[in-house]
mmCIF file of N, CA and C in Angstrom:
data_model
loop_
_atom_site.group_PDB
_atom_site.id
_atom_site.type_symbol
_atom_site.label_atom_id
_atom_site.label_comp_id
_atom_site.label_asym_id
_atom_site.label_seq_id
_atom_site.Cartn_x
_atom_site.Cartn_y
_atom_site.Cartn_z
ATOM 1 N N MET J 106 9.452 -5.951 -5.194
ATOM 2 C CA MET J 106 8.077 -5.619 -4.833
ATOM 3 C C MET J 106 7.789 -4.148 -5.133
ATOM 4 N N SER J 107 6.743 -3.940 -5.870
ATOM 5 C CA SER J 107 6.372 -2.576 -6.220
ATOM 6 C C SER J 107 5.544 -1.940 -5.113
ATOM 7 N N GLU J 108 5.840 -0.700 -4.822
ATOM 8 C CA GLU J 108 5.097 0.003 -3.773
ATOM 9 C C GLU J 108 3.979 0.849 -4.359
ATOM 10 N N SER J 109 3.801 0.747 -5.679
ATOM 11 C CA SER J 109 2.761 1.537 -6.326
ATOM 12 C C SER J 109 1.384 1.065 -5.884
ATOM 13 N N PRO J 110 0.560 1.977 -5.404
ATOM 14 C CA PRO J 110 -0.779 1.618 -4.943
ATOM 15 C C PRO J 110 -1.687 1.217 -6.097
ATOM 16 N N ILE J 111 -2.542 0.230 -5.862
ATOM 17 C CA ILE J 111 -3.488 -0.208 -6.884
ATOM 18 C C ILE J 111 -4.853 0.381 -6.551
ATOM 19 N N LEU J 112 -5.363 1.207 -7.448
ATOM 20 C CA LEU J 112 -6.650 1.849 -7.189
ATOM 21 C C LEU J 112 -7.803 0.927 -7.574
ATOM 22 N N GLN J 113 -8.685 0.674 -6.640
ATOM 23 C CA GLN J 113 -9.860 -0.154 -6.898
ATOM 24 C C GLN J 113 -11.053 0.487 -6.210
ATOM 25 N N ASP J 114 -12.051 0.871 -7.002
ATOM 26 C CA ASP J 114 -13.234 1.555 -6.464
ATOM 27 C C ASP J 114 -12.843 2.805 -5.692
ATOM 28 N N GLY J 115 -11.766 3.464 -6.120
ATOM 29 C CA GLY J 115 -11.349 4.697 -5.468
ATOM 30 C C GLY J 115 -10.596 4.471 -4.173
ATOM 31 N N LYS J 116 -10.259 3.221 -3.886
ATOM 32 C CA LYS J 116 -9.547 2.933 -2.643
ATOM 33 C C LYS J 116 -8.164 2.384 -2.962
ATOM 34 N N ILE J 117 -7.198 2.706 -2.114
ATOM 35 C CA ILE J 117 -5.835 2.230 -2.328
ATOM 36 C C ILE J 117 -5.701 0.814 -1.770
ATOM 37 N N VAL J 118 -5.863 -0.164 -2.638
ATOM 38 C CA VAL J 118 -5.817 -1.563 -2.218
ATOM 39 C C VAL J 118 -4.384 -2.084 -2.209
ATOM 40 N N GLY J 119 -3.602 -1.693 -3.205
ATOM 41 C CA GLY J 119 -2.226 -2.169 -3.321
ATOM 42 C C GLY J 119 -1.377 -1.832 -2.109
ATOM 43 N N ALA J 120 -1.484 -0.594 -1.633
ATOM 44 C CA ALA J 120 -0.695 -0.154 -0.489
ATOM 45 C C ALA J 120 -1.091 -0.913 0.772
ATOM 46 N N VAL J 121 -2.391 -1.135 0.935
ATOM 47 C CA VAL J 121 -2.884 -1.860 2.109
ATOM 48 C C VAL J 121 -2.378 -3.296 2.087
ATOM 49 N N THR J 122 -2.439 -3.930 0.914
ATOM 50 C CA THR J 122 -1.968 -5.307 0.764
ATOM 51 C C THR J 122 -0.477 -5.371 1.040
ATOM 52 N N HIS J 123 0.247 -4.345 0.618
ATOM 53 C CA HIS J 123 1.695 -4.270 0.785
ATOM 54 C C HIS J 123 2.086 -4.338 2.259
ATOM 55 N N VAL J 124 1.204 -3.868 3.121
ATOM 56 C CA VAL J 124 1.462 -3.878 4.563
ATOM 57 C C VAL J 124 1.612 -5.311 5.058
ATOM 58 N N PHE J 125 0.804 -6.202 4.511
ATOM 59 C CA PHE J 125 0.797 -7.588 4.971
ATOM 60 C C PHE J 125 1.899 -8.435 4.335
ATOM 61 N N VAL J 126 2.365 -8.063 3.153
ATOM 62 C CA VAL J 126 3.368 -8.867 2.462
ATOM 63 C C VAL J 126 4.789 -8.371 2.700
ATOM 64 N N ASP J 127 4.940 -7.213 3.306
ATOM 65 C CA ASP J 127 6.267 -6.646 3.529
ATOM 66 C C ASP J 127 6.311 -5.971 4.899
ATOM 67 N N ASN J 128 7.295 -5.112 5.096
ATOM 68 C CA ASN J 128 7.441 -4.384 6.355
ATOM 69 C C ASN J 128 6.208 -3.513 6.614
ATOM 70 N N PRO J 129 5.511 -3.749 7.719
ATOM 71 C CA PRO J 129 4.292 -2.998 8.049
ATOM 72 C C PRO J 129 4.486 -1.486 8.038
ATOM 73 N N SER J 130 5.564 -1.011 8.644
ATOM 74 C CA SER J 130 5.802 0.431 8.708
ATOM 75 C C SER J 130 6.010 1.010 7.314
ATOM 76 N N LYS J 131 6.650 0.232 6.443
ATOM 77 C CA LYS J 131 6.891 0.672 5.075
ATOM 78 C C LYS J 131 5.569 0.731 4.310
ATOM 79 N N GLY J 132 4.738 -0.266 4.555
ATOM 80 C CA GLY J 132 3.436 -0.311 3.887
ATOM 81 C C GLY J 132 2.548 0.847 4.305
ATOM 82 N N TYR J 133 2.493 1.107 5.615
ATOM 83 C CA TYR J 133 1.680 2.219 6.113
ATOM 84 C C TYR J 133 2.226 3.544 5.598
ATOM 85 N N GLY J 134 3.552 3.643 5.501
ATOM 86 C CA GLY J 134 4.176 4.861 4.986
ATOM 87 C C GLY J 134 3.730 5.125 3.562
ATOM 88 N N THR J 135 3.675 4.055 2.759
ATOM 89 C CA THR J 135 3.235 4.186 1.377
ATOM 90 C C THR J 135 1.779 4.622 1.323
ATOM 91 N N LEU J 136 0.963 4.045 2.204
ATOM 92 C CA LEU J 136 -0.464 4.358 2.227
ATOM 93 C C LEU J 136 -0.705 5.818 2.587
ATOM 94 N N ILE J 137 0.036 6.317 3.574
ATOM 95 C CA ILE J 137 -0.124 7.696 4.029
ATOM 96 C C ILE J 137 0.377 8.696 2.983
ATOM 97 N N ILE J 138 1.522 8.410 2.386
ATOM 98 C CA ILE J 138 2.110 9.308 1.393
ATOM 99 C C ILE J 138 1.229 9.400 0.152
ATOM 100 N N LYS J 139 0.753 8.266 -0.315
ATOM 101 C CA LYS J 139 -0.071 8.252 -1.516
ATOM 102 C C LYS J 139 -1.475 8.725 -1.192
#
């Protein structure tokens, strides 16, 4: 699973989606860092 955020309309959609498909804390960490 790639943790690279997907930019859509200037919003990080990939990272947010990652929260639901994997470890929530890991997903939020990706969202905050990126």
